[in-house]
PDB file of C-alpha atoms and ligand atoms in Angstrom:
ATOM      1  CA  MET A   1     -30.292 -14.396  51.422  1.00 86.00           C
ATOM      2  CA  MET A   2     -33.124 -13.807  50.436  1.00 89.00           C
ATOM      3  CA  CYS A   3     -34.032 -14.243  47.516  1.00 91.00           C
ATOM      4  CA  GLY A   4     -35.335 -10.443  45.841  1.00 90.00           C
ATOM      5  CA  PHE A   5     -38.207 -12.679  44.204  1.00 92.00           C
ATOM      6  CA  CYS A   6     -39.759 -15.104  45.672  1.00 95.00           C
ATOM      7  CA  ALA A   7     -38.450 -14.329  48.762  1.00 95.00           C
ATOM      8  CA  LEU A   8     -36.980 -17.371  49.685  1.00 94.00           C
ATOM      9  CA  GLU A   9     -34.326 -17.426  52.628  1.00 93.00           C
ATOM     10  CA  PHE A  10     -31.314 -19.674  51.563  1.00 90.00           C
ATOM     11  CA  ARG A  11     -27.614 -19.494  52.568  1.00 88.00           C
ATOM     12  CA  GLU A  12     -25.765 -18.707  49.431  1.00 82.00           C
ATOM     13  CA  GLU A  13     -23.499 -21.944  49.465  1.00 81.00           C
ATOM     14  CA  GLU A  14     -27.274 -23.253  49.189  1.00 86.00           C
ATOM     15  CA  GLY A  15     -28.438 -20.666  46.379  1.00 84.00           C
ATOM     16  CA  ILE A  16     -25.984 -21.933  42.267  1.00 77.00           C
ATOM     17  CA  VAL A  17     -23.602 -19.778  42.279  1.00 70.00           C
ATOM     18  CA  GLY A  18     -21.901 -18.085  39.450  1.00 59.00           C
ATOM     19  CA  CYS A  19     -22.952 -17.778  35.440  1.00 56.00           C
ATOM     20  CA  VAL A  20     -23.038 -22.075  35.165  1.00 56.00           C
ATOM     21  CA  HIS A  21     -24.396 -21.344  31.415  1.00 58.00           C
ATOM     22  CA  CYS A  22     -22.790 -18.437  30.639  1.00 57.00           C
ATOM     23  CA  PRO A  23     -20.831 -18.918  27.365  1.00 58.00           C
ATOM     24  CA  VAL A  24     -18.383 -16.163  28.005  1.00 54.00           C
ATOM     25  CA  SER A  25     -17.801 -16.480  31.643  1.00 53.00           C
ATOM     26  CA  CYS A  26     -18.955 -13.421  32.789  1.00 56.00           C
ATOM     27  CA  GLY A  27     -17.239 -12.783  36.275  1.00 55.00           C
ATOM     28  CA  LYS A  28     -20.885 -12.339  38.028  1.00 61.00           C
ATOM     29  CA  ASN A  29     -20.976 -13.434  41.234  1.00 69.00           C
ATOM     30  CA  MET A  30     -24.781 -14.220  40.959  1.00 77.00           C
ATOM     31  CA  ILE A  31     -26.686 -15.997  43.744  1.00 83.00           C
ATOM     32  CA  LYS A  32     -29.089 -17.817  41.899  1.00 85.00           C
ATOM     33  CA  CYS A  33     -32.264 -18.677  43.914  1.00 90.00           C
ATOM     34  CA  PRO A  34     -32.351 -22.711  44.116  1.00 90.00           C
ATOM     35  CA  ARG A  35     -36.595 -22.763  43.981  1.00 92.00           C
ATOM     36  CA  CYS A  36     -36.884 -20.056  41.425  1.00 92.00           C
ATOM     37  CA  ASN A  37     -34.449 -19.728  39.650  1.00 87.00           C
ATOM     38  CA  TYR A  38     -34.127 -16.634  40.658  1.00 87.00           C
ATOM     39  CA  GLU A  39     -30.550 -14.556  39.736  1.00 83.00           C
ATOM     40  CA  ASN A  40     -29.453 -12.060  43.203  1.00 82.00           C
ATOM     41  CA  PRO A  41     -26.891  -9.469  42.752  1.00 77.00           C
ATOM     42  CA  PRO A  42     -24.712  -9.524  45.595  1.00 71.00           C
ATOM     43  CA  GLU A  43     -25.407  -6.348  45.761  1.00 59.00           C
ATOM     44  CA  LEU A  44     -28.191  -6.690  48.038  1.00 54.00           C
ATOM     45  CA  LYS A  45     -26.454  -7.280  50.877  1.00 59.00           C
ATOM     46  CA  LEU A  46     -24.854  -3.762  50.711  1.00 61.00           C
ATOM     47  CA  PHE A  47     -28.000  -2.369  50.348  1.00 65.00           C
ATOM     48  CA  LYS A  48     -29.049  -4.136  53.119  1.00 68.00           C
ATOM     49  CA  LYS A  49     -25.800  -2.506  54.914  1.00 75.00           C
ATOM     50  CA  ILE A  50     -26.562   1.011  53.330  1.00 73.00           C
ATOM     51  CA  ALA A  51     -30.936   1.105  54.360  1.00 77.00           C
ATOM     52  CA  LYS A  52     -29.560  -0.031  58.368  1.00 83.00           C
ATOM     53  CA  ALA A  53     -26.674   2.131  58.363  1.00 85.00           C
ATOM     54  CA  LEU A  54     -29.191   4.800  57.457  1.00 83.00           C
ATOM     55  CA  LYS A  55     -31.726   3.952  59.869  1.00 85.00           C
ATOM     56  CA  THR A  56     -29.369   3.997  62.494  1.00 84.00           C
ATOM     57  CA  VAL A  57     -28.295   7.459  61.316  1.00 80.00           C
ATOM     58  CA  LYS A  58     -32.215   8.478  61.623  1.00 78.00           C
ATOM     59  CA  SER A  59     -32.044   7.215  65.199  1.00 78.00           C
ATOM     60  CA  GLU A  60     -29.799   8.771  66.206  1.00 75.00           C
ATOM     61  CA  TRP A  61     -31.045  12.163  65.183  1.00 73.00           C
TER      62      TRP A  61
HETATM   63 ZN1   ZN B   1     -36.695 -17.641  44.708  1.00 86.62          ZN
END
């Protein structure tokens, strides 16, 4: 995946997963960038999928 802040590409396993310092475990599956610590929401994947789908739809038209 790619960090939405510094554009560093890293594997999800390499990122810091979850709210480690969250006092109330809020259950968010944020994946923190190992370089800048930016919390990347997992929804980014979905957006990519939607963008791809839209592109394929457009090219088919
Ligand atoms: Zn980053």
